[in-house]
Short mmCIF file of C-alpha atoms and ligand atoms in Angstrom, two decimals:
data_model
loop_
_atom_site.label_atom_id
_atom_site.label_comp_id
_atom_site.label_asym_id
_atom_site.label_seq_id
_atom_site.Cartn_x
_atom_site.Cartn_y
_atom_site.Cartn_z
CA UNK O 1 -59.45 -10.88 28.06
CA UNK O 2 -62.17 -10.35 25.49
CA UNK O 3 -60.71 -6.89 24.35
CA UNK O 4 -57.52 -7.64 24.72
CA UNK O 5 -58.17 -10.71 22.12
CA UNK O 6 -59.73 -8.15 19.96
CA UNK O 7 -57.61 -5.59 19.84
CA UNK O 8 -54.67 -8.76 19.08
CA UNK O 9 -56.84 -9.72 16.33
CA UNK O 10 -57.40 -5.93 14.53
CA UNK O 11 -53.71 -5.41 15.10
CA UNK O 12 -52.69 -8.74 13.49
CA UNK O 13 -55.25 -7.83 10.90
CA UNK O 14 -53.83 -4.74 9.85
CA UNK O 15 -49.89 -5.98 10.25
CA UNK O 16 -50.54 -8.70 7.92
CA UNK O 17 -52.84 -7.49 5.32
CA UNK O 18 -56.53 -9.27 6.13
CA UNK O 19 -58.54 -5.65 6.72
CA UNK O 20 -57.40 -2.16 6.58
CA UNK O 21 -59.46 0.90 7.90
CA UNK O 22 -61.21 2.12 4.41
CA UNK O 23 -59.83 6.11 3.27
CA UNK O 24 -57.18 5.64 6.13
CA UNK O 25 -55.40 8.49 4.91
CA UNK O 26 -58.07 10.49 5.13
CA UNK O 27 -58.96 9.64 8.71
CA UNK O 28 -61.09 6.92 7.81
CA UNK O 29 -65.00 6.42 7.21
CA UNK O 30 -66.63 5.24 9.98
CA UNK O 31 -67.35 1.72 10.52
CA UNK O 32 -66.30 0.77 7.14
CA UNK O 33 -63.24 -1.71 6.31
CA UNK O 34 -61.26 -3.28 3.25
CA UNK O 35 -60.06 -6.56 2.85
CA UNK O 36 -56.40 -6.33 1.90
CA UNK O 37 -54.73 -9.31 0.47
CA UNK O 38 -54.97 -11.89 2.66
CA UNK O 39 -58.19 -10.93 4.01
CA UNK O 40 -59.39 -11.07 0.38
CA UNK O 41 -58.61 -15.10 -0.33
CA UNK O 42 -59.51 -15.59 3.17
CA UNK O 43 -63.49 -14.29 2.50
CA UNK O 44 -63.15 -15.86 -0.97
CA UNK O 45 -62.84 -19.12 0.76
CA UNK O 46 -65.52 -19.07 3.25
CA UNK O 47 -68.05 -18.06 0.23
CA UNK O 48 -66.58 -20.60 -1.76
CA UNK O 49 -67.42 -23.28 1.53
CA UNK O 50 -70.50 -21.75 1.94
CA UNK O 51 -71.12 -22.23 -2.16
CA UNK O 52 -69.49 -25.57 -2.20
CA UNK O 53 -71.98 -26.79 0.16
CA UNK O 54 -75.01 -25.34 -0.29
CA UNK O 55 -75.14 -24.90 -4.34
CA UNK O 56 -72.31 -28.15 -5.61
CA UNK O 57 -73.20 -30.50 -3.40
CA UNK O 58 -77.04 -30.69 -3.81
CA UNK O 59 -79.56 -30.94 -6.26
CA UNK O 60 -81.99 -28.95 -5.23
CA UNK O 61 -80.20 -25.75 -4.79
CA UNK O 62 -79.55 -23.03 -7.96
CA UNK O 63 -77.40 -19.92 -7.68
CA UNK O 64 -77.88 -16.88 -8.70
CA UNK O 65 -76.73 -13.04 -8.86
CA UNK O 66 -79.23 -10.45 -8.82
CA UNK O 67 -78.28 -6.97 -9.09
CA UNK O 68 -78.25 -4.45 -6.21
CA UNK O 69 -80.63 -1.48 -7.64
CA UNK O 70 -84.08 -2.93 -7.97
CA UNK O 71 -87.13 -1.48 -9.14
CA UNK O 72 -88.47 0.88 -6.23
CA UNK O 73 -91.90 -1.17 -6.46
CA UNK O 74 -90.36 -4.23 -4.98
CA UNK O 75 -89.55 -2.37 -1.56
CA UNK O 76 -92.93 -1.19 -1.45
CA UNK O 77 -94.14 -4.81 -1.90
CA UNK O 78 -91.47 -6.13 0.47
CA UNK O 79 -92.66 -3.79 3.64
CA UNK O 80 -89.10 -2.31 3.52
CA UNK O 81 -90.66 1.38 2.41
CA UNK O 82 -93.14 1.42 5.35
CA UNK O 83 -91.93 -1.13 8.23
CA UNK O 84 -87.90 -1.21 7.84
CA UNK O 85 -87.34 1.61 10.27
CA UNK O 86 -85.38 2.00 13.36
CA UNK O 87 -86.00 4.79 15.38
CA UNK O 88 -83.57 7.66 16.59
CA UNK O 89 -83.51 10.50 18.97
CA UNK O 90 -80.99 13.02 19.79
CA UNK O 91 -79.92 15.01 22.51
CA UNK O 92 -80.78 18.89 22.37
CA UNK O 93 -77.45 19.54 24.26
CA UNK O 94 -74.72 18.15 22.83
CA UNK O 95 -76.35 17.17 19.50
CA UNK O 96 -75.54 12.91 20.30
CA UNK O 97 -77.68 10.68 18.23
CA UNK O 98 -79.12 7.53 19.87
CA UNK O 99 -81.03 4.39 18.60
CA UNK O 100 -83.94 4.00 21.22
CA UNK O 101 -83.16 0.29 21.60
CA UNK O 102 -80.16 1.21 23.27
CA UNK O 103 -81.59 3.30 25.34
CA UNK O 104 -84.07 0.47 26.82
CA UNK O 105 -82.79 -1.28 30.17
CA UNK O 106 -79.67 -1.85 30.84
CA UNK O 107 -77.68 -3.13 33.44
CA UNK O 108 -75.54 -0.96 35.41
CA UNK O 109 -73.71 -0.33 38.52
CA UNK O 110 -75.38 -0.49 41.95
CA UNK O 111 -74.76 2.78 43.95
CA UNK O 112 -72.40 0.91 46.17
CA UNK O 113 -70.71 -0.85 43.91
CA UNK O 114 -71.68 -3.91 45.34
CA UNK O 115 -72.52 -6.12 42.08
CA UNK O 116 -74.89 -5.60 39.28
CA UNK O 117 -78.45 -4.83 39.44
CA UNK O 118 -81.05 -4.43 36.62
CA UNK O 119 -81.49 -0.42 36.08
CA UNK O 120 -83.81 1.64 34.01
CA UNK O 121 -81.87 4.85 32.41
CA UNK O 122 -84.30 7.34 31.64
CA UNK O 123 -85.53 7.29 28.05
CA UNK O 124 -85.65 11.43 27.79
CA UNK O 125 -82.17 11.69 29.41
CA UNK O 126 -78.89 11.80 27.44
CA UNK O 127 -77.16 8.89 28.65
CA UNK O 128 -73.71 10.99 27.73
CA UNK O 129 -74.21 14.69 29.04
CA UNK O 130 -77.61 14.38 31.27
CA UNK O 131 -79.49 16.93 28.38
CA UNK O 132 -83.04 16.60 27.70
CA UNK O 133 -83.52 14.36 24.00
CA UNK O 134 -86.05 14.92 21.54
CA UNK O 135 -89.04 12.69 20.67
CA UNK O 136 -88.40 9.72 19.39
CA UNK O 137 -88.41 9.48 15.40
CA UNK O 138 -88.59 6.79 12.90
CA UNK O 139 -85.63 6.42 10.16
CA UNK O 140 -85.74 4.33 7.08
CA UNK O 141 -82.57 1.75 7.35
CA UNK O 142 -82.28 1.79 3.13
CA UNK O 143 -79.29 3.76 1.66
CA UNK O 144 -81.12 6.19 -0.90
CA UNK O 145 -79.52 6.98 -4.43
CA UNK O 146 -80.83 8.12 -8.32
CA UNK O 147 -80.72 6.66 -11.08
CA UNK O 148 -80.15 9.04 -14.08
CA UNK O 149 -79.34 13.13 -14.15
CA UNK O 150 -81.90 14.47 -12.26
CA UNK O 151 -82.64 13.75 -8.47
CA UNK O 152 -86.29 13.45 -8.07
CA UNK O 153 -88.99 11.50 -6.30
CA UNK O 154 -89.28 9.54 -9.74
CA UNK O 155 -85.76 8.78 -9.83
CA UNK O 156 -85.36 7.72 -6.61
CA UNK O 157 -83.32 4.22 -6.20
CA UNK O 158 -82.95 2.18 -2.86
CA UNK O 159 -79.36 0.03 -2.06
CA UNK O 160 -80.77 -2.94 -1.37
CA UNK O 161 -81.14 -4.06 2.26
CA UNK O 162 -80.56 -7.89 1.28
CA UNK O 163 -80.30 -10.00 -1.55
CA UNK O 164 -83.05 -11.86 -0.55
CA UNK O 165 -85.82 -9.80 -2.80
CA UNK O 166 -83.61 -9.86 -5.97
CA UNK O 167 -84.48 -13.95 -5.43
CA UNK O 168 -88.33 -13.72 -4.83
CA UNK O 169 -88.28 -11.70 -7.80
CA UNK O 170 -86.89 -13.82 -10.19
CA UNK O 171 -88.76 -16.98 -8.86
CA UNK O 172 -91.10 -17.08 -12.01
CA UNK O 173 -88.16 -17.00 -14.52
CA UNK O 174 -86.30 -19.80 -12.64
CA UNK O 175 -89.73 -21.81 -12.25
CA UNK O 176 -90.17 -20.95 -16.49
CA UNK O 177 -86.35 -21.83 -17.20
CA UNK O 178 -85.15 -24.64 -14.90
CA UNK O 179 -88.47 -26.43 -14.46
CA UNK O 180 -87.32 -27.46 -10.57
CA UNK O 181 -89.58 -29.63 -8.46
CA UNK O 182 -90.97 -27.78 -4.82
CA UNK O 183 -89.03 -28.28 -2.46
CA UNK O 184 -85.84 -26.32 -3.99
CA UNK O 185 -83.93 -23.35 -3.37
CA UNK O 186 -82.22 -20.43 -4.85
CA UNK O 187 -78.69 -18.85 -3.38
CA UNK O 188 -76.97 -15.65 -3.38
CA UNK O 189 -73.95 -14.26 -2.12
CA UNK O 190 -73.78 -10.43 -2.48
CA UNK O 191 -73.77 -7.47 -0.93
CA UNK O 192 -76.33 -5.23 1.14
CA UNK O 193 -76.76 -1.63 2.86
CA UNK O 194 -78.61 -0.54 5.81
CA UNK O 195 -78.06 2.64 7.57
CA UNK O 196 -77.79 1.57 10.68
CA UNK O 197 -77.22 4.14 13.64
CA UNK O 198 -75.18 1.92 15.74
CA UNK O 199 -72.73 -0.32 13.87
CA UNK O 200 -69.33 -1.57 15.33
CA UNK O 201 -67.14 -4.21 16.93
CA UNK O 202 -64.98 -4.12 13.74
CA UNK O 203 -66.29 -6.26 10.80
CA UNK O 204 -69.28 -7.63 12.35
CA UNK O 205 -71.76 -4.84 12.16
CA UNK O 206 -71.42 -2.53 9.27
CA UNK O 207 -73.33 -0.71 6.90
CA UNK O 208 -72.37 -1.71 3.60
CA UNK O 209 -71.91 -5.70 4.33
CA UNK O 210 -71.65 -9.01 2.01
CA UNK O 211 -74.66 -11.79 2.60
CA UNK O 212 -75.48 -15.21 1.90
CA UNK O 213 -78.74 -16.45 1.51
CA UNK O 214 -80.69 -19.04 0.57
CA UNK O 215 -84.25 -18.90 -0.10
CA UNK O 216 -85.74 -22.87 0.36
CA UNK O 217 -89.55 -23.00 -1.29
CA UNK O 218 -91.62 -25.76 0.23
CA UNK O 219 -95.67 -26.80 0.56
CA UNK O 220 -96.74 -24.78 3.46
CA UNK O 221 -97.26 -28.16 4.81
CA UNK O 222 -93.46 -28.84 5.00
CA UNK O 223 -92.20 -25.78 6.24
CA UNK O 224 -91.76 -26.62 10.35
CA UNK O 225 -89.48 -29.73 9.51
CA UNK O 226 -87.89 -28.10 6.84
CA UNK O 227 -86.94 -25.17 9.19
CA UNK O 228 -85.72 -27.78 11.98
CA UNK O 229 -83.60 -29.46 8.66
CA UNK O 230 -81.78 -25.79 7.97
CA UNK O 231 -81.46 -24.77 11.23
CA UNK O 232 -79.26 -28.40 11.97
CA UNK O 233 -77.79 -27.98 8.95
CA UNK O 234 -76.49 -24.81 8.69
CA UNK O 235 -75.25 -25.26 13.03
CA UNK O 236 -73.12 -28.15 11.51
CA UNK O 237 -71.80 -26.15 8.49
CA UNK O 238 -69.94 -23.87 11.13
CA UNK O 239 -68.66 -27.27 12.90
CA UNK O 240 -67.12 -28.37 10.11
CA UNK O 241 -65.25 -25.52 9.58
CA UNK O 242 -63.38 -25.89 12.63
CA UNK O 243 -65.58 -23.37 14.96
CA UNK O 244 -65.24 -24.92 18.17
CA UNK O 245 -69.13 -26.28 19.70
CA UNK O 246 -68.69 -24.53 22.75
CA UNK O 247 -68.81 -21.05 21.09
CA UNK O 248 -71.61 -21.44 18.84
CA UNK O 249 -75.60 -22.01 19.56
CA UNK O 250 -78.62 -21.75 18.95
CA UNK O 251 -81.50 -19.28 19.74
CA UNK O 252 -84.75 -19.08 19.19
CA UNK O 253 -86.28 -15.68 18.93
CA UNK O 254 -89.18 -14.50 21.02
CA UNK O 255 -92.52 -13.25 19.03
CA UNK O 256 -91.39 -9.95 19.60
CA UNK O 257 -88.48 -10.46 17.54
CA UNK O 258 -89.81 -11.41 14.79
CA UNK O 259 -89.40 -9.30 11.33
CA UNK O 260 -92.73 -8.42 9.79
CA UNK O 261 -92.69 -11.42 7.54
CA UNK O 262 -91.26 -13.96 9.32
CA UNK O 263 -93.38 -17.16 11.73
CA UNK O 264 -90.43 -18.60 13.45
CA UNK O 265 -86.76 -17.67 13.70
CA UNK O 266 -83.72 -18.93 15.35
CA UNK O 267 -80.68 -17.46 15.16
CA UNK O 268 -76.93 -19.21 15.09
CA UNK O 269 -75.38 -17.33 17.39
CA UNK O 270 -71.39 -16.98 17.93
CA UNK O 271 -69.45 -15.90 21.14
CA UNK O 272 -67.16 -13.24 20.23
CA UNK O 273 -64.82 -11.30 22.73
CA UNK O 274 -67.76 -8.70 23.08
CA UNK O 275 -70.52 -11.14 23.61
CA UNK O 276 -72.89 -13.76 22.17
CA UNK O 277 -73.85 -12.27 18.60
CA UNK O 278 -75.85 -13.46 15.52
CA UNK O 279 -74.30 -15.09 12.51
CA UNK O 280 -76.89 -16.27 10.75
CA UNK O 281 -80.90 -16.83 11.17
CA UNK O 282 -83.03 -19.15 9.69
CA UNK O 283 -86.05 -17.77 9.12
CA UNK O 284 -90.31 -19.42 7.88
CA UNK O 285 -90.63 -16.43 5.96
CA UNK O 286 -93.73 -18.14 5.38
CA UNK O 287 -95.59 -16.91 1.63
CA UNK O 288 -95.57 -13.01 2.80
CA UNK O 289 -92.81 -12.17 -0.01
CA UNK O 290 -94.67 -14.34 -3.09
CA UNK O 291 -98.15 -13.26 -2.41
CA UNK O 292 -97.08 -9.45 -1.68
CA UNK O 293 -94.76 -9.72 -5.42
CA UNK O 294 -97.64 -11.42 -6.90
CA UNK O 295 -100.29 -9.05 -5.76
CA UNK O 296 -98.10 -6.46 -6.06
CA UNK O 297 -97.01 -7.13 -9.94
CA UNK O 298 -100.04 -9.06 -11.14
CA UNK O 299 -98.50 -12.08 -11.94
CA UNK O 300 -99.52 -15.43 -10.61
CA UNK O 301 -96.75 -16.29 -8.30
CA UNK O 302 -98.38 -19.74 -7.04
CA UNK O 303 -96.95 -22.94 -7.87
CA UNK O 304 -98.87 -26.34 -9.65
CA UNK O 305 -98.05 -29.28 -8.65
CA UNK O 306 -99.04 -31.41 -11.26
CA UNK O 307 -99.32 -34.16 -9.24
CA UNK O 308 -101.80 -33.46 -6.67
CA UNK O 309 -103.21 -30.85 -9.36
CA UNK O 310 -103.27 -28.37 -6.54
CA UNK O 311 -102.28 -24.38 -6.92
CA UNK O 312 -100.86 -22.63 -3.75
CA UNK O 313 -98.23 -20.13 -2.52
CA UNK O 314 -95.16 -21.85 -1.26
CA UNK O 315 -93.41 -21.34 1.76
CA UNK O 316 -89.89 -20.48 2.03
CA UNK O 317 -87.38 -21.35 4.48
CA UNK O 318 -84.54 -18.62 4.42
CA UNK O 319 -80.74 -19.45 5.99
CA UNK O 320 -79.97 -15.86 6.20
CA UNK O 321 -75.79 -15.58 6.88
CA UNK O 322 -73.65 -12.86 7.27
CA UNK O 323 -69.94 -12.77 5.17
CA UNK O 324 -68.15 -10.69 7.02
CA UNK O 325 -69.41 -11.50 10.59
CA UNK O 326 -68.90 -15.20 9.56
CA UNK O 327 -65.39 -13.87 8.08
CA UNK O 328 -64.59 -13.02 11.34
CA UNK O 329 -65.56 -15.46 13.86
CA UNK O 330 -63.59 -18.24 11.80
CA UNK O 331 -60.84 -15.87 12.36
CA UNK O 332 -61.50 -15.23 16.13
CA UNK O 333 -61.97 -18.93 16.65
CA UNK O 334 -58.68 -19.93 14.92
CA UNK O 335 -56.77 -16.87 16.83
CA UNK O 336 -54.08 -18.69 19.14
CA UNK O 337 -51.36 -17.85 21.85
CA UNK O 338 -48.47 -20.17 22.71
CA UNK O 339 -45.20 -20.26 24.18
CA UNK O 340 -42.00 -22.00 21.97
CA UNK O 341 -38.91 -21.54 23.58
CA UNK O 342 -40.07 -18.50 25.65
CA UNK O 343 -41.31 -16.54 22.83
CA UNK O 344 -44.94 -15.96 22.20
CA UNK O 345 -46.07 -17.86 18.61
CA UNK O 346 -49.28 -16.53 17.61
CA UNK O 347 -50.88 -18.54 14.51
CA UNK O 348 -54.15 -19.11 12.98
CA UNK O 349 -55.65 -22.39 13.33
CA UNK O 350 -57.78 -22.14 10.43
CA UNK O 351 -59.38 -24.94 8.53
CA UNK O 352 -57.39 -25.65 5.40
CA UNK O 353 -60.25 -24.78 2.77
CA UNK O 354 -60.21 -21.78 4.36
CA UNK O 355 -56.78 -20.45 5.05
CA UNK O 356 -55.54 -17.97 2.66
CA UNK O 357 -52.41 -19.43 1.64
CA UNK O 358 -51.72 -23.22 1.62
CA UNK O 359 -48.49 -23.74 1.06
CA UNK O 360 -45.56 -21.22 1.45
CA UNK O 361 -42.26 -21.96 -0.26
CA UNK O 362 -38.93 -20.76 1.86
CA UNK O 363 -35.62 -21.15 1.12
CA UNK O 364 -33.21 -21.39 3.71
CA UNK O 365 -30.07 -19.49 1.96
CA UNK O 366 -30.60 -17.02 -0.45
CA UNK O 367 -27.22 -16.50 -1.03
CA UNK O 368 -26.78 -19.98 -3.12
CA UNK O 369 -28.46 -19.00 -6.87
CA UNK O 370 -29.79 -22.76 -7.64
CA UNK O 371 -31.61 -22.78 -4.15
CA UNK O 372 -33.58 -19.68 -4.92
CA UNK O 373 -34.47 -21.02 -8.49
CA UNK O 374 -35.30 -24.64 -7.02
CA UNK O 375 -37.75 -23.17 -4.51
CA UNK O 376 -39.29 -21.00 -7.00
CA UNK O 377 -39.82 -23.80 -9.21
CA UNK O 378 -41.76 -25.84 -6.54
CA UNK O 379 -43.60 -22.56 -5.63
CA UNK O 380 -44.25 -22.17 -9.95
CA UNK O 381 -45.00 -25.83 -9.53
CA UNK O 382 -47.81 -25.89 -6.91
CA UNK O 383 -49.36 -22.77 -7.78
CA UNK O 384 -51.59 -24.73 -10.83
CA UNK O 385 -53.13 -26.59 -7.71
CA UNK O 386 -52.93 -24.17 -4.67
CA UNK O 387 -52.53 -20.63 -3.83
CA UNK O 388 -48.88 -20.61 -3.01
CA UNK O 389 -46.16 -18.09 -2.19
CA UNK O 390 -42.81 -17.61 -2.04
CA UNK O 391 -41.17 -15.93 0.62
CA UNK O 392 -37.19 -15.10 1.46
CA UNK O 393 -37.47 -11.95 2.35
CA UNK O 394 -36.21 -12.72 5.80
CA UNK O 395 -34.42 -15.34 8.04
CA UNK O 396 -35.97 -18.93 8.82
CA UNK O 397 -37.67 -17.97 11.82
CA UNK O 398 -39.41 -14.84 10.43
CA UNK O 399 -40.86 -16.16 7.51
CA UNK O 400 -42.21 -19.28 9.57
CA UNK O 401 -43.67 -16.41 12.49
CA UNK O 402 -45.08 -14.54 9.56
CA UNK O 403 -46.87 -17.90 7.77
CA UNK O 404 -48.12 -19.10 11.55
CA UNK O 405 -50.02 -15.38 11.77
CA UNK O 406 -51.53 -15.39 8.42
CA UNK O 407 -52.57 -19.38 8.92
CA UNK O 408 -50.62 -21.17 6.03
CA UNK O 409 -50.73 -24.87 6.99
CA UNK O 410 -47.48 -25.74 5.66
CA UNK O 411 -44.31 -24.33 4.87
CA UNK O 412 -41.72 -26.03 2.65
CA UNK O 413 -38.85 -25.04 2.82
CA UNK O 414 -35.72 -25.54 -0.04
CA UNK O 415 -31.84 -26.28 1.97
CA UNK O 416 -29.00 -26.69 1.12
CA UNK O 417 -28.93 -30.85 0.97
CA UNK O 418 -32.00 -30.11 -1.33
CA UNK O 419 -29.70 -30.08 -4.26
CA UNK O 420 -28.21 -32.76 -3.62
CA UNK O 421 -30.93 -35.33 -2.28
CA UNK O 422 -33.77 -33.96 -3.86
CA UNK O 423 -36.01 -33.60 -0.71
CA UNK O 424 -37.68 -30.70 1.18
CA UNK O 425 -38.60 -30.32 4.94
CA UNK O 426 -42.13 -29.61 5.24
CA UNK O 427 -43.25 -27.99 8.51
CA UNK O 428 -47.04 -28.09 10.04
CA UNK O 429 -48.48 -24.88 11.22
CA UNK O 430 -50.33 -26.45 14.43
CA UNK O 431 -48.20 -29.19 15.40
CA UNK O 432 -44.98 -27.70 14.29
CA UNK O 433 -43.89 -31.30 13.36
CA UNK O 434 -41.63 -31.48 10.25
CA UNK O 435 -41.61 -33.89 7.68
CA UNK O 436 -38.65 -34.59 4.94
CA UNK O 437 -40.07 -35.57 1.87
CA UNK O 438 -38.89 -36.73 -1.67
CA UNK O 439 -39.73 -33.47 -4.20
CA UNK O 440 -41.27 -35.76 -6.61
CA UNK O 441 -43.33 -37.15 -3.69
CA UNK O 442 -44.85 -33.26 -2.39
CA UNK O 443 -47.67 -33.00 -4.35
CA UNK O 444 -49.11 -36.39 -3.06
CA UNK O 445 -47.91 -35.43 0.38
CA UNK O 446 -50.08 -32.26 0.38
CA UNK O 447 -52.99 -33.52 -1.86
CA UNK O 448 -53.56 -36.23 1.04
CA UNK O 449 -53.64 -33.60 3.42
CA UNK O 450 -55.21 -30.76 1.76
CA UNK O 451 -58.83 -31.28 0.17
CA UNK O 452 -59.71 -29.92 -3.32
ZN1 ZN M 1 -76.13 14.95 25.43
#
């Protein structure tokens, strides 16, 4: 079931324009992806959630947009130079490279077949051809580039590996500009590159990827209950955009988890066809990336509270999300199968703030002039308020099966008795309940039922 669900969901995502295999033409890069133009509004709007929630509706919370090339010094402050590594060895025979994590146990087979028990492969052994590998060797995880003509150690630039340092950074200027009270925040959405030697399962682990992050500063005294605020928080985000409870929890790591800066971590975890997998963790980064920047820089990166007249490092609490893995699991969790009339109706049960399109306008004939130029005028009409389309490029049934895959919660659609009574049928995308209702009256009908 769980492959079959994701191949259903690639398939519908490449037959209806959410995410395309990037250089297709040419055979494809591996393990990268586009957004085409459905999948495109469909990201925008879970960014624009994520925003909404975290940045508009708070007042401790300021945005921001750092760029992606940094100066090289930060990395070397951040531990990314010396301690972001995985490590990789390859097989002598048939030249396979492996990540030595996934080499470590794993479960397979009994000789019998009888069940599963816990085996050990052989770290030295190519799991693929049986050849002997090579010793195990640490890679840096940072995409490497230059700035300028000449490609030298002194030019040498890093893509960065998350957003999250282009915040720490700028702490001092936001401290110096907006004057904000401990605790507060900064946020970013943007993207970030690691080189990863085993990414996959579609869009959820790739190498160039989109994050958002928030980095929460707070006296070190504050930090545990401020962690346990996020981490309930940030669960109930997901909840209320429609991901069912059952397929989301939470997990707290294990010491030997941890990054090199981090105290405590627990992850929100999703269940995807392929297994339970991270969406987001929220992380006591504890006052590792403010001391390292301030030591690093010489600048005094402590904050006065001029109340208590007392100097320290804060701590920060980071919710550390993923857009495209987040992208996806709203669109995994939405994905449904039903039977109308003995055919198979696949839509997307996506929360409304997030669907692509709201509201498609259809008319029934296209062969009558003043019902094409009535339903384009609605379409015109609602567009100042909500991405609309117009669609009559096919019979009734089509267009409606095309709307249900692509998650558009309602469809109006423009008859014949439209001209005369001035009213439009208006068709839900779950329920598939339709509703007459007075032109003049649809805005009020769809502003009641779709927010913003
Ligand atoms: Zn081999």
């Amino acid at each position: 079931m769980g492959d079959d669900l994701m191949d259903n969901i690639v398939s519908l995502c490449k037959r209806r324009g959410f995410i395309f295999a990037n250089s297709d033409i040419y055979g494809g890069l591996s393990n990268t992806w586009d957004y085409g133009p459905f999948g495109v509004e469909f990201k925008n709007n879970v960014k624009r959630a994520w925003w909404k929630a975290n940045v508009h509706c708070r007042d401790d919370i300021y945005g921001m947009d750092a760029a992606i090339l940094m100066h090289p010094n930060v990395w070397d402050a951040s531990g990314h130079i010396k301690q972001f590594h995985d490590y990789k060895s390859d097989c002598k025979t048939c030249h396979k490279l492996f990540k030595i994590a996934d080499l470590n146990p794993v479960r397979k087979k009994s000789p019998k077949g009888k069940g599963l028990s816990n085996g050990v492969k052989d770290k030295n052994i190519c799991p693929d051809c049986g050849g002997k590998l090579t010793e195990a060797r640490p890679f840096n995880l940072m995409f490497k580039t230059y700035q300028g003509v000449v490609e030298d150690k002194a030019s040498l630039l890093y893509l960065r590996p998350e957003t999250a340092q282009g915040m720490f950074v700028n702490f001092l200027n936001v401290l110096d500009s907006c004057h904000p009270k401990l605790p507060f925040g900064l946020a970013q959405i943007g993207k970030a590159f690691r080189n990863e030697v085993t990414p996959g399962n579609f869009t959820f682990r790739t190498r160039e990827f989109e994050q958002m992050e928030i980095e929460y500063f707070v006296h070190p005294d504050h930090a545990d209950k401020k962690l346990e605020e996020w981490i309930e928080d940030r669960f109930n985000w997901y909840i209320n955009l429609g991901i069912r409870k059952e397929n989301l929890r939470k997990r707290l790591h294990g010491q030997d988890e941890l990054a090199h800066y981090a105290a405590a971590c627990t992850d929100i975890e999703y269940k995807f066809p392929f297994g339970w997998q991270e969406l987001e963790g929220i992380a006591n980064r504890t006052d590792f990336d403010l001391k390292q920047h301030g030591e690093s820089s010489g600048k005094d990166f402590r904050y006065f509270d001029t109340e208590s007249k007392e100097r320290f490092y804060p701590y920060i609490i980071e919710p550390s999300g993923g857009v495209d893995r987040t992208t996806l699991a709203f669109l995994v969790d939405a994905y449904r199968e039903e039977e109308v009339k003995k055919r198979k109706r696949v839509f997307l049960s996506l929360h409304k703030d997030l669907a692509p399109i709201k509201v498609a306008v259809l008319p029934l004939l296209t062969n009558r002039a003043e019902i094409v130029e009535l339903a384009r005028n609605i379409c015109q009409d609602l567009k100042k308020k909500y991405f609309c389309v117009y669609d009559d490029t096919a019979a009734i049934g089509k267009l409606y099966r095309r709307q249900d895959e692509v998650g558009t919660p309602y469809c109006v659609t423009v008859d014949v008795e439209s001209l005369e009574d001035r009213k439009v049928t208006v068709r839900d995308r779950d329920t598939m309940n339709q509703d007459r209702i007075g032109i003049d009256k649809l805005k009020d009908y769809l502003k009641q039922r779709l927010a913003g």
